[in-house]
XYZ file of C-alpha atoms in Angstrom:
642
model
C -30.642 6.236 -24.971
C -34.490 5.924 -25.702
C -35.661 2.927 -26.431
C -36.736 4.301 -29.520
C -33.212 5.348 -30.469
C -32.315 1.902 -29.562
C -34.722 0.375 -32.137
C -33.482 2.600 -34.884
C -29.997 1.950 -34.260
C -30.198 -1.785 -34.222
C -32.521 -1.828 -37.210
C -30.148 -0.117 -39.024
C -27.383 -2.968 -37.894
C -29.837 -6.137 -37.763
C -27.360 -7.662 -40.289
C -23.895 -7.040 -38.629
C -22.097 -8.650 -35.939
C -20.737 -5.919 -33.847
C -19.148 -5.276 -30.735
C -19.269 -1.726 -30.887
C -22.698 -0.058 -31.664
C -23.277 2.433 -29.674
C -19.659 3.944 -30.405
C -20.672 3.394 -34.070
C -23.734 5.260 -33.676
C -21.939 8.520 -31.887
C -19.671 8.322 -34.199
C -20.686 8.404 -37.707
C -22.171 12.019 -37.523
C -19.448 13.615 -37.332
C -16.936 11.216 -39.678
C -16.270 11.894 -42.918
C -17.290 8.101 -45.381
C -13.476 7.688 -45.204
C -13.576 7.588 -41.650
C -16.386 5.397 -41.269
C -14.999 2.948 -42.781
C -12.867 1.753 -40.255
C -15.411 1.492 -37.742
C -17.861 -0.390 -40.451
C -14.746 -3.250 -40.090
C -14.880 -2.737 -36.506
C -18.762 -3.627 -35.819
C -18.272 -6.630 -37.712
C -15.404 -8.399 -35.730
C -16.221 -10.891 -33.290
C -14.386 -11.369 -29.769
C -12.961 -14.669 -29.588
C -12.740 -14.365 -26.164
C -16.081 -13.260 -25.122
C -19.766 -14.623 -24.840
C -21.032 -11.753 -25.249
C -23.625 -11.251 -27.818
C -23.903 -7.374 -28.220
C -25.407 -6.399 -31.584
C -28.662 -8.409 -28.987
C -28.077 -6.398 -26.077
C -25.008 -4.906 -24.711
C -23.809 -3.512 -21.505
C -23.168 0.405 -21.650
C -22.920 1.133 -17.711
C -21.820 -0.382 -14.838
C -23.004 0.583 -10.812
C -21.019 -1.327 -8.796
C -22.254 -0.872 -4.815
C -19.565 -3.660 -3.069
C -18.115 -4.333 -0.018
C -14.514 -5.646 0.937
C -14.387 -7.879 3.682
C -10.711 -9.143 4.451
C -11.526 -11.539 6.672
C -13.284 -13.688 3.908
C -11.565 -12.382 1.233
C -14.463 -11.499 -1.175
C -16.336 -8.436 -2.434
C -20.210 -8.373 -1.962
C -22.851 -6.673 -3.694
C -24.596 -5.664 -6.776
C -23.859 -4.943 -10.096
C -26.525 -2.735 -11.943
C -25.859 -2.696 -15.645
C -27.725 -0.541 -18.455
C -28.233 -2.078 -21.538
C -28.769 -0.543 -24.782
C -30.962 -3.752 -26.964
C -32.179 -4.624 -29.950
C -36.069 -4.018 -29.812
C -37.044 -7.908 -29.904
C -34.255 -9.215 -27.636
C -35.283 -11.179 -25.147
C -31.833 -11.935 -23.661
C -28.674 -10.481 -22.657
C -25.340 -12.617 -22.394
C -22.641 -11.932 -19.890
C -18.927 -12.773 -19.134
C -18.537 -14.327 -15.375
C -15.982 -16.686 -13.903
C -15.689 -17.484 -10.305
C -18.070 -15.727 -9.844
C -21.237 -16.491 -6.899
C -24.453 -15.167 -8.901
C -27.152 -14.955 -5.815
C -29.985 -13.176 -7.802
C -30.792 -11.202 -11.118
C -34.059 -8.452 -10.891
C -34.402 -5.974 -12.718
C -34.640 -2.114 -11.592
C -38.038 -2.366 -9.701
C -36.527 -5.596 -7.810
C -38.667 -8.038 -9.917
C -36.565 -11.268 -10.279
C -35.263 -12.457 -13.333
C -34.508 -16.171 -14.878
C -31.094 -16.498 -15.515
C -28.544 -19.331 -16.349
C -24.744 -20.131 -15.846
C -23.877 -22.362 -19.345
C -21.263 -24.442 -19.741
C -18.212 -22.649 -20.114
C -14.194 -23.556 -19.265
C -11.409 -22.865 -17.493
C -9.853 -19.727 -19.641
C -13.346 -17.724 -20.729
C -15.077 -18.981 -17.304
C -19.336 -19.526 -17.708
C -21.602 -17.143 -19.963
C -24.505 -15.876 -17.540
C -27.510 -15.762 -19.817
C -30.277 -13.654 -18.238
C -33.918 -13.561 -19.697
C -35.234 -10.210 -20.147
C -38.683 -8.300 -19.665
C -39.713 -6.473 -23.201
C -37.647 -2.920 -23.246
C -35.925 -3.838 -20.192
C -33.237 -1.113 -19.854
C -31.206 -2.207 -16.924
C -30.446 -5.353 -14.650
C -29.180 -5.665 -11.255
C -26.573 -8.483 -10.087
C -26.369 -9.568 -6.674
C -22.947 -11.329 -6.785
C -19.890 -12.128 -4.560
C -16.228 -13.220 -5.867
C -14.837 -16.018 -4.641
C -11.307 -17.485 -4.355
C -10.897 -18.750 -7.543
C -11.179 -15.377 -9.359
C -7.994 -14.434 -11.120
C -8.504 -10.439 -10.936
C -8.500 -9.959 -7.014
C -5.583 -10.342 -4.826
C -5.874 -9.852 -1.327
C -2.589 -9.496 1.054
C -2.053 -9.889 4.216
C -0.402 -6.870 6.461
C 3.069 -8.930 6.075
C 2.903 -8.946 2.059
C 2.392 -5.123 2.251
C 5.200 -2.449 2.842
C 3.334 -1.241 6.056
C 3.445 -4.613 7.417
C 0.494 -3.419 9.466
C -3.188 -3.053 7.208
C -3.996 -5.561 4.634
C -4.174 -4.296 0.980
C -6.421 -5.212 -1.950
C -5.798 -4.955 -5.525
C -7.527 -5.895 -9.176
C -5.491 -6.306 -11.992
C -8.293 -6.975 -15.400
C -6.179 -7.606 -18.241
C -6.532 -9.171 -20.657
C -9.976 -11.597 -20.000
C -9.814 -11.260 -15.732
C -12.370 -8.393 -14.771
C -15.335 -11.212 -15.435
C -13.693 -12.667 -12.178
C -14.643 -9.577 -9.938
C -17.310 -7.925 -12.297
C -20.145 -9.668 -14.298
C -20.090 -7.478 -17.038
C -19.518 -8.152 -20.979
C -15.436 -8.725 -20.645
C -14.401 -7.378 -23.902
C -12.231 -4.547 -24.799
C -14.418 -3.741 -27.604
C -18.146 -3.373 -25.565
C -16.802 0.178 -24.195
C -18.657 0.914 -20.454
C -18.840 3.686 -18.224
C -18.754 3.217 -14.972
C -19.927 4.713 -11.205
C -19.045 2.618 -7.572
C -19.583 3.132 -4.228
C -17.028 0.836 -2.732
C -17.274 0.200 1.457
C -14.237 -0.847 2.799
C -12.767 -0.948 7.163
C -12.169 2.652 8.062
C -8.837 2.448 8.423
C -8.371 1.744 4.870
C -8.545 4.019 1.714
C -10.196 2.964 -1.674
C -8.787 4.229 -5.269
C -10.065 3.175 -8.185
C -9.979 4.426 -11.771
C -12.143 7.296 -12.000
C -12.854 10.574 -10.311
C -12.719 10.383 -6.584
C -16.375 12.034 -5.786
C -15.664 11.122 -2.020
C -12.100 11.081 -1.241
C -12.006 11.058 2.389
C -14.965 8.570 2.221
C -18.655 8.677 3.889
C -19.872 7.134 7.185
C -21.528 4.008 6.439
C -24.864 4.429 8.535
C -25.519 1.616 11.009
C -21.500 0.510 10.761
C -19.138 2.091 12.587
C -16.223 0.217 11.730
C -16.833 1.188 7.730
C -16.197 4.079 5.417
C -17.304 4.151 2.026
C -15.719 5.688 -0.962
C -18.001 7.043 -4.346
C -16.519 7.077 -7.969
C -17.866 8.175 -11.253
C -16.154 7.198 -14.690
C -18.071 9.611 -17.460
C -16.309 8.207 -20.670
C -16.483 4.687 -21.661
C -14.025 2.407 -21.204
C -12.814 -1.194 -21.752
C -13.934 -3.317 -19.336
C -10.504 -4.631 -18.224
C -9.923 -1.196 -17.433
C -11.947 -1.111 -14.419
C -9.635 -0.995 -11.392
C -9.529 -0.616 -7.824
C -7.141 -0.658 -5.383
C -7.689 -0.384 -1.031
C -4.964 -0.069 1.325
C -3.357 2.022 3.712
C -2.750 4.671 1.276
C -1.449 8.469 1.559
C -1.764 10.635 -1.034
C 0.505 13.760 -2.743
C 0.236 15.968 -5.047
C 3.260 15.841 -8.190
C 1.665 19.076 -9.908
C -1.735 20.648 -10.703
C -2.813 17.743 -12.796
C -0.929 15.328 -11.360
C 0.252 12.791 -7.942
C 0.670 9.361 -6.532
C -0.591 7.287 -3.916
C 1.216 4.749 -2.087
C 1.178 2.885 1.049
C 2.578 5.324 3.671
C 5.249 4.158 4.158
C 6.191 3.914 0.652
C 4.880 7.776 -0.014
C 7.882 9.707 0.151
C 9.964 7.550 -1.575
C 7.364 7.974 -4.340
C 6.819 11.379 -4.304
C 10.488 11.980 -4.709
C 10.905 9.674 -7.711
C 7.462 11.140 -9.445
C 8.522 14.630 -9.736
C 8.563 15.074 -13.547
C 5.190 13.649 -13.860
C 3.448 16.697 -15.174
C 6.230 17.602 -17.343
C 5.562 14.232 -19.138
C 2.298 14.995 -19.306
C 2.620 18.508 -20.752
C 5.433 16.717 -23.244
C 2.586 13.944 -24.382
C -0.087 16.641 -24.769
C 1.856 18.347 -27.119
C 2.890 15.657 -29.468
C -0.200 13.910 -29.616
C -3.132 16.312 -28.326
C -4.880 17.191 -25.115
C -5.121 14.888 -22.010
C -8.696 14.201 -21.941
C -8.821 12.380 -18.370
C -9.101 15.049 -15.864
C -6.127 13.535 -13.364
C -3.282 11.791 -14.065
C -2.215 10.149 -10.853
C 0.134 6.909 -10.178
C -0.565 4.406 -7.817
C 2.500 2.068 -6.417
C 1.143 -1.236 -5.131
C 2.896 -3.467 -2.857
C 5.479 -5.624 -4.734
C 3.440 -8.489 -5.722
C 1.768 -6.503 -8.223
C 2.368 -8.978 -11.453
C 3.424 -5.997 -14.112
C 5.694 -2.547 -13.973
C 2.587 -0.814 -14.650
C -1.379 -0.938 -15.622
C -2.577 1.903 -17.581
C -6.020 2.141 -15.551
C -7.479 5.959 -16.356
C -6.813 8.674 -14.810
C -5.034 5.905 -12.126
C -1.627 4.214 -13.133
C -0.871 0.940 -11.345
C 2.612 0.843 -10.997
C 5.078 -1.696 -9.078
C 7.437 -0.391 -6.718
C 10.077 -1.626 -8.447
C 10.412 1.468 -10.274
C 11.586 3.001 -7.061
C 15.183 3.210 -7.840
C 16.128 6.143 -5.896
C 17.386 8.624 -8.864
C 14.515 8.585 -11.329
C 16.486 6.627 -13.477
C 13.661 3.855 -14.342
C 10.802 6.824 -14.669
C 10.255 5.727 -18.292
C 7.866 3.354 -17.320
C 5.997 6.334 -16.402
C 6.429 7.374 -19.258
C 5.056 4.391 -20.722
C 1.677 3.898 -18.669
C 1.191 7.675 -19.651
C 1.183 7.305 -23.357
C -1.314 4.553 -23.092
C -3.688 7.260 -22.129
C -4.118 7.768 -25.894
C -3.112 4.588 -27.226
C -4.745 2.033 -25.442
C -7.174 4.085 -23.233
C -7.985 6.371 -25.529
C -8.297 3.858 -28.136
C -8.540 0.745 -27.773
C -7.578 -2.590 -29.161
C -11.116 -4.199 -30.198
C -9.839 -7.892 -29.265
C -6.726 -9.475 -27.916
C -5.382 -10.112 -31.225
C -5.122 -6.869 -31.761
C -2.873 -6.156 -28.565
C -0.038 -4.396 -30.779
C -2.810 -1.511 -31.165
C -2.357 -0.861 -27.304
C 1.360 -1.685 -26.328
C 3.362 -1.061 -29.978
C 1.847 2.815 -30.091
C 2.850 3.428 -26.749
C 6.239 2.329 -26.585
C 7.067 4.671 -29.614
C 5.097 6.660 -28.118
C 7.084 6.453 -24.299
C 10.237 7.011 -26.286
C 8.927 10.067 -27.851
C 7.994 11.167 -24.145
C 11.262 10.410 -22.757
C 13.418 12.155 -25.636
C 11.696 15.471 -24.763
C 11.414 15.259 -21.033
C 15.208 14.464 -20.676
C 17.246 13.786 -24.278
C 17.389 11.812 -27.466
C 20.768 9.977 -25.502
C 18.376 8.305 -23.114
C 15.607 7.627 -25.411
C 17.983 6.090 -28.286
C 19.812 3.763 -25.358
C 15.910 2.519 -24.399
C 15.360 1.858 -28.093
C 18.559 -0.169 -28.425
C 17.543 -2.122 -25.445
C 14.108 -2.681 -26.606
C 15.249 -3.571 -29.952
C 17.692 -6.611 -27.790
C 14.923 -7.647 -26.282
C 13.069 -8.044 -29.240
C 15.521 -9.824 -31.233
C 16.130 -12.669 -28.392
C 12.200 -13.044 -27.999
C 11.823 -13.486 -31.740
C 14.776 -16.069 -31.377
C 12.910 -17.855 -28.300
C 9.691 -17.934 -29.921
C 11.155 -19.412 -33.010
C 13.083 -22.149 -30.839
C 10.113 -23.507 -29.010
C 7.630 -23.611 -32.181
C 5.454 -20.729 -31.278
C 6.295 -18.706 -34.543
C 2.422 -17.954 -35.007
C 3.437 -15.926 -31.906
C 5.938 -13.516 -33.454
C 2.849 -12.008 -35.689
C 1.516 -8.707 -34.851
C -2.302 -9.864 -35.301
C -2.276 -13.646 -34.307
C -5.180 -16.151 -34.734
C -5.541 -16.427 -30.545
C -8.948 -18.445 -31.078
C -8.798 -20.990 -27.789
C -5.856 -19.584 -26.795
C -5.793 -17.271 -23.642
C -4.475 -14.095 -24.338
C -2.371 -14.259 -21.306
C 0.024 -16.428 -23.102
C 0.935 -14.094 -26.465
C 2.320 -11.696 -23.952
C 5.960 -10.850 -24.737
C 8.087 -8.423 -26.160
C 6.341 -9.018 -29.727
C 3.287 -6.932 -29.596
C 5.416 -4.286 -27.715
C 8.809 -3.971 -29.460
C 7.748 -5.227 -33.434
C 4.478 -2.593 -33.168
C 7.131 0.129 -31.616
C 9.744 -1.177 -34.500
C 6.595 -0.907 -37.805
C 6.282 3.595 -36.646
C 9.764 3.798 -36.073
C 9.744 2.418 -40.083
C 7.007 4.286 -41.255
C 8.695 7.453 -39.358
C 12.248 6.706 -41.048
C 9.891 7.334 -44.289
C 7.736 9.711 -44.113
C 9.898 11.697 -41.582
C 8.154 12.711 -37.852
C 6.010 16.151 -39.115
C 3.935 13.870 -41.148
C 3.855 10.758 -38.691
C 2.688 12.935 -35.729
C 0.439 14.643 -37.559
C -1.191 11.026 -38.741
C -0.860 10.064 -35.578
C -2.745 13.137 -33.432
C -5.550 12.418 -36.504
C -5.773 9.160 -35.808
C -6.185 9.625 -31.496
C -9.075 12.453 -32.650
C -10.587 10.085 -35.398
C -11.554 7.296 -32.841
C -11.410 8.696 -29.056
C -13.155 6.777 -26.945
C -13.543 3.944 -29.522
C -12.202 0.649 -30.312
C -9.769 -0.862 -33.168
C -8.572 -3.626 -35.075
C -5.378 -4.238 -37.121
C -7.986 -4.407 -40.397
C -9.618 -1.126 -39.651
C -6.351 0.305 -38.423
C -4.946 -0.445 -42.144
C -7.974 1.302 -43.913
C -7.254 4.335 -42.049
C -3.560 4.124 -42.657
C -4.319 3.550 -46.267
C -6.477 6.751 -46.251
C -4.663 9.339 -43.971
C -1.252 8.516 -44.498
C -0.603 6.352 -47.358
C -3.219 8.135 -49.589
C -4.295 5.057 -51.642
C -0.732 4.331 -52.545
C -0.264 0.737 -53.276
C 2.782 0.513 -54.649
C 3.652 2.504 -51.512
C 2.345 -0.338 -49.041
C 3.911 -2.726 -51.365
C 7.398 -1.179 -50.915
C 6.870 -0.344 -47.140
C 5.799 -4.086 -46.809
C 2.325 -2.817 -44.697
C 0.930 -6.527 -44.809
C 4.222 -8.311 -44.041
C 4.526 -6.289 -41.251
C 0.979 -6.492 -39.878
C 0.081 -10.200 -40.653
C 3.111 -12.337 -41.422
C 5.588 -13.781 -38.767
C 8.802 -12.599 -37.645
C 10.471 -8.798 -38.750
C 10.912 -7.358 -42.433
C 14.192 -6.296 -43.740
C 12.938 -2.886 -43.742
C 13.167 -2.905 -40.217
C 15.259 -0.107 -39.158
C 17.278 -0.841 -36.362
C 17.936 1.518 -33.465
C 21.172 3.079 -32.613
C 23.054 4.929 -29.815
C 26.717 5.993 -29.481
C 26.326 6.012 -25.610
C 25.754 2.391 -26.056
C 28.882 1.696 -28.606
C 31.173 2.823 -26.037
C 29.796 0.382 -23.709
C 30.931 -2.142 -25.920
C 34.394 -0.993 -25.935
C 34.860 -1.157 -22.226
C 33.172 -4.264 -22.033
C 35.748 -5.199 -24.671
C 38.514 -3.730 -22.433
C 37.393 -5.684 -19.472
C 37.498 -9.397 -21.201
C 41.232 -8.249 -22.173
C 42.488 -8.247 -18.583
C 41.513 -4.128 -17.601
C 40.210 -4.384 -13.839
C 37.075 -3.533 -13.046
C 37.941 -0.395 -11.310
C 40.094 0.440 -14.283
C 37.201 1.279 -16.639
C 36.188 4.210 -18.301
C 32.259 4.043 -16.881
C 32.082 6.775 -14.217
C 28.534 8.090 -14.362
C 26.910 5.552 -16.616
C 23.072 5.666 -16.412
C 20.879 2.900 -16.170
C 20.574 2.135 -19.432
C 24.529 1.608 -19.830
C 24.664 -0.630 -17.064
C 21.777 -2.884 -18.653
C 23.448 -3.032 -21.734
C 27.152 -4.016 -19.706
C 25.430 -6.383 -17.743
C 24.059 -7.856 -20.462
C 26.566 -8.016 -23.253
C 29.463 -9.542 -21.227
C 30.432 -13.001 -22.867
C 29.537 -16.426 -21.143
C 33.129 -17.438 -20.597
C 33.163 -14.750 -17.827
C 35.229 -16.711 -14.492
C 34.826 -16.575 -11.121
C 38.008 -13.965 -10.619
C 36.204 -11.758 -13.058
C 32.623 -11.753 -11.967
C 33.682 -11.215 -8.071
C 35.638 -8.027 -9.625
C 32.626 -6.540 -10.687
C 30.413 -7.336 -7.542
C 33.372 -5.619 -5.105
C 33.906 -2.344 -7.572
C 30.367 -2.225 -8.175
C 28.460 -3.257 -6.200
C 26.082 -5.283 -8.472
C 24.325 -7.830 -6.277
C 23.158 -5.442 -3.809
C 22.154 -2.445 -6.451
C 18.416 -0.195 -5.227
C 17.850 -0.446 -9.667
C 15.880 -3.699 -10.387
C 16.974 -3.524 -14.109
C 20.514 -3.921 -13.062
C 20.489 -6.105 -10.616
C 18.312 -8.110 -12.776
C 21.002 -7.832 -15.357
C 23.597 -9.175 -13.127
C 21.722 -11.983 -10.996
C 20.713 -13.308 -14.970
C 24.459 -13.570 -15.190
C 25.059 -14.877 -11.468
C 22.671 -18.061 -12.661
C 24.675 -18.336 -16.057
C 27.808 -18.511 -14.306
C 27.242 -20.069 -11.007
C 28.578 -16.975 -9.116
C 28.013 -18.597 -5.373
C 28.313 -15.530 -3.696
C 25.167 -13.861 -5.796
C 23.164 -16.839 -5.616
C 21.517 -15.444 -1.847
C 21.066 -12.139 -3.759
C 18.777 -14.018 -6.190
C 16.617 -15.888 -3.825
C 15.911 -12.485 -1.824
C 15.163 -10.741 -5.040
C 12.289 -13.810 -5.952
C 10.897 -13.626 -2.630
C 10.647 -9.568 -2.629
C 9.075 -9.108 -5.976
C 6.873 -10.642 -8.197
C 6.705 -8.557 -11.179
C 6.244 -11.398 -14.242
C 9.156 -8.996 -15.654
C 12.175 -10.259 -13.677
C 10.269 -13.691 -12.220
C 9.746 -15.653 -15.438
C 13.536 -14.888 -16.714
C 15.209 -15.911 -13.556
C 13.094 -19.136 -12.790
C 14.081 -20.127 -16.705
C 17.576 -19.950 -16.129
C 17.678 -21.472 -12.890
C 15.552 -24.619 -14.585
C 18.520 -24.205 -17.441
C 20.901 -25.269 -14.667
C 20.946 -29.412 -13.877
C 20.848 -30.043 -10.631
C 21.649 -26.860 -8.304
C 19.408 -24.521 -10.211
C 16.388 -26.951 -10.841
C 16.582 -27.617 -6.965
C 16.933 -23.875 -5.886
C 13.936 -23.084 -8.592
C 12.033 -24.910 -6.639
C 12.795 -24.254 -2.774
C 12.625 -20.712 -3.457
C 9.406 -20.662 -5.622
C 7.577 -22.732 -2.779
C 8.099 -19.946 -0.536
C 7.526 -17.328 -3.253
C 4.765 -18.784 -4.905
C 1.881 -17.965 -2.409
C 2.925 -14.199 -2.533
C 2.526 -14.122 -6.503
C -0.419 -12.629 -8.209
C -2.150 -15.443 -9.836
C -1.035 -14.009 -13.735
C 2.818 -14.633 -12.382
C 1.857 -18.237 -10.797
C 0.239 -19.283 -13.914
C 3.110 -18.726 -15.544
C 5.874 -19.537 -13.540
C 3.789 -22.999 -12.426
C 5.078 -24.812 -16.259
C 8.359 -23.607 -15.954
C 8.944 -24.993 -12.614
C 6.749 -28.063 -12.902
């Protein structure tokens, strides 16, 4: 952008607080008034987690040139960021924590004064640099350091190889200011190019199209290769993601593959293979891919989540790797977020529901046409469960604000609203609005709404004005019945909810059922149960289960040494509950192997839940465990094993 287009735009916004003007600006041209409206509510909402000041200046691009070096565990470089600014502004404001700032200049080398404010322990230190008149762009000489939050760094023996160290980022929610000074928010959209020099033996990925994917010769250093990525559509900061490793690569169709650590690859491979049938599934409910690649990446089983939606690059954790495909739908899942989520975007953190509640009706969607509606209605069902006992636990420990769709998260980290709320409720509001207006006219809002605002950000408010517009039409006695506001803004679930079913999952319940009423274990009607079925056994079997019983199930079944983490999640929850001895090994290995936040936080709560025994096995095994964690698991797990 000229700086002349840059003084037009921001005299036309002198008066609004945005976070979003230069999506605003592409954007309006080609939007009807109705449409505009939404993102007229959008450039006016301000990032509570953010120092960023863009309607001043704000960051549109991002050159990253950084190296990894393991044996200090830091990446070293520069940052060169383009700035579009407001014709007087004489500063730009960015996010940073734990971060080593060496030197600003700007892009003829000229230094530049800059300052690190006071700041605090969630949003880290705003870095205020002073700027030349119509400076355009700024370089960053920078290096992380071992307080950053976003970075972890594992040694050979954390790694499946056991023999090349492996290095990860993981940005969301507020965490890419810890590897990347940049302006951290989801709603300051960035595109993004890196050149990324890493030891030769060792492969870089990151989130954008691989310009060099057997890497370059570093001149002058033997021992180097470096790797060149371009990102051509902007994207949330937190969205920025690299990965280096000893990784292999292989193709899962013409649009789509994984990478792994080799020794992880074929297992991958195998379990991938309906990859590009999702994605041909997702195009046509909800429009054309517009990412190039879809690829997956499993990390090595530290990785904190099941999956992180980075473009064109899932994140996934290895845990997925069941064998028989049967805990794909997490796939599934990071795939949809290509739309919602990466597509568009949730403007702040308090409007998270914007990301994860579209994409798990959207995953479902995915999964009923890959395979069938069986195995999308018993996912449903179990979401629905999980829902219903998160509401419950929320409610129990006073954090009710936290059961809202859009909660007031002002000084709180965003980290902590993560649970099944944002997820499950936002899934549980389109499954309502589709029980009304039936699916034709839900998809077809729906595909409007991904073309209305690609590539742009959201909030709940500007999300309702476009509801109001495209698919209520105006209605109000129509959002009054549907109970829009109740569901978007007020705390726990309406009674309009509509509550998922599946028969697959009734007759669980009967042999469950049979089982408490003396049947043995090898007795019951559950030859080729899926996944699914076994969660919902596991998990639905009554607390007054006794030893005889529980060691039934383990020798017909085979529970406590099961290749599907959901299950043998399942059963070691109920090992803990019922002090089965000869599972209790099974749930220390399965701590120590893992640390996706998933299956840690669950199983350290109920071993706390037990006096004595469990509070003292909590906390042998999480000494060992802990230093293997990501940093998002410690920080949780840390206050529940104090």
């Amino acid at each position: 952008m000229t700086a002349k287009a840059a003084k037009a735009l921001f005299a036309s916004l002198a008066v609004v607080m945005t976070l979003s003007a230069a999506t605003l600006l592409t954007s309006c041209d080609r939007k009807t008034p109705e449409d505009n409206a939404p993102m007229a509510i959008v450039a006016k909402t301000v990032d509570p987690h953010s120092y960023a000041r863009p309607q001043e200046a704000r960051v549109s691009h991002v050159d990253l040139d950084l190296t990894a070096d393991f044996q200090t565990k830091t990446l070293a470089g520069t940052a060169t960021l383009t700035l579009i600014t407001e014709a007087n502004a004489k500063q730009v404001i960015l996010d940073t924590r734990a971060l080593d700032i060496e030197a600003v200049t700007d892009a003829s080398g000229s230094p530049l004064k800059f300052t690190l404010g006071k700041g605090n322990a969630m949003m880290g230190k705003p870095l205020t640099i002073e700027l030349p008149q119509g400076a355009q762009k700024i370089v960053v000489k920078y290096k992380t350091t071992k307080d950053g939050t976003a970075l972890q760094w594992l040694s050979p023996e954390q790694t499946a190889g056991k023999k090349l160290p492996f290095l990860f980022s993981q940005g969301e929610e507020i965490h890419t200011r810890t590897w990347i000074p940049t302006q951290d928010s989801p709603a300051i959209r960035q595109t993004y190019t890196a050149r990324i020099v890493v030891p030769r033996d060792l492969m870089a990925v990151m989130s954008a199209e691989r310009l060099t994917p057997e890497g370059e010769k570093v001149q002058g250093h033997v021992g180097q290769r470096a790797y060149r990525f371009d990102m051509k559509e902007p994207v949330a900061p937190y969205l920025i993601a690299l990965a280096v490793g000893d990784l292999g690569f292989e193709s899962e169709g013409s649009r789509t593959g994984v990478y792994a650590e080799k020794a992880t690859l074929a297992a991958a491979k195998a379990e991938f293979t309906d990859m590009q049938a999702m994605l041909e599934a997702a195009e046509k409910l909800y429009g054309p891919y517009r990412w190039g690649r879809y690829d997956v990446l499993v990390l090595p089983p530290s990785f904190p989540f099941g999956g992180m939606e980075n473009p064109t690059l899932t994140f996934a954790t290895p845990t997925i790797l069941a064998g028989d495909k049967s805990l794909v739908s997490l796939i599934a899942h990071e795939l949809a977020h290509s739309w919602s989520g990466n597509l568009v975007t949730n403007a702040t953190w308090e409007d998270f529901w914007l990301n994860e509640g579209f994409t798990v009706y959207f995953e479902s969607r995915i999964m009923e046409e890959v395979y069938d509606k069986d195995r999308a209605d018993m996912l449903r069902v179990l979401g629905w469960q999980d829902l219903q006992a998160t509401l419950k636990d929320l409610n129990d420990s006073g954090k009710s604000d936290f059961t809202r769709l859009h909660p007031d998260l002002r000084n709180i980290d965003p980290d902590d609203y993560f649970s099944d709320v944002p997820y499950e409720k936002g899934a549980a509001f389109l499954r309502m609005l589709e029980a009304h207006f039936g699916r034709k006219k839900l998809d077809a809002y729906l595909k409007g709404y991904f073309q209305r605002f690609a590539f742009q950000s959201m909030t709940t408010d500007a999300f309702l004005v476009d509801l109001r517009t495209h698919l209520l039409h105006n209605d109000s006695d129509l959002e009054r019945q549907l109970k829009i506001r109740q569901w978007l803004y007020d705390k726990g679930m309406p009674d309009n909810a509509v509550a998922p079913t599946s028969q697959a999952l009734n007759e669980v319940s009967a042999q469950i059922l049979a089982f408490m009423e003396g049947t043995p274990a090898k007795s019951l009607s559950v030859q080729g149960y899926s996944s699914p079925q076994w969660q919902y056994f596991l998990t639905h079997l009554p607390d007054n289960l006794s030893p005889d019983q529980m060691a039934d199930l383990d020798a017909v079944y085979g529970f406590s040494k099961s290749h599907n983490s959901e299950i043998l999640f399942a059963w070691l929850q109920q090992a803990i509950k019922h002090q089965y001895q000869p599972a209790l090994p099974a749930v220390r290995e399965f701590l120590l192997a893992q640390g996706r936040r998933k299956y840690v936080v669950p199983l350290y709560k109920s071993l706390m839940a037990q006096p004595g025994w469990g509070v003292t096995m909590a906390k042998s095994v999480y000494a060992d465990a802990r230093p293997g964690y990501h940093d998002v698991t410690r920080g949780t797990v840390d206050d529940i094993v104090k």
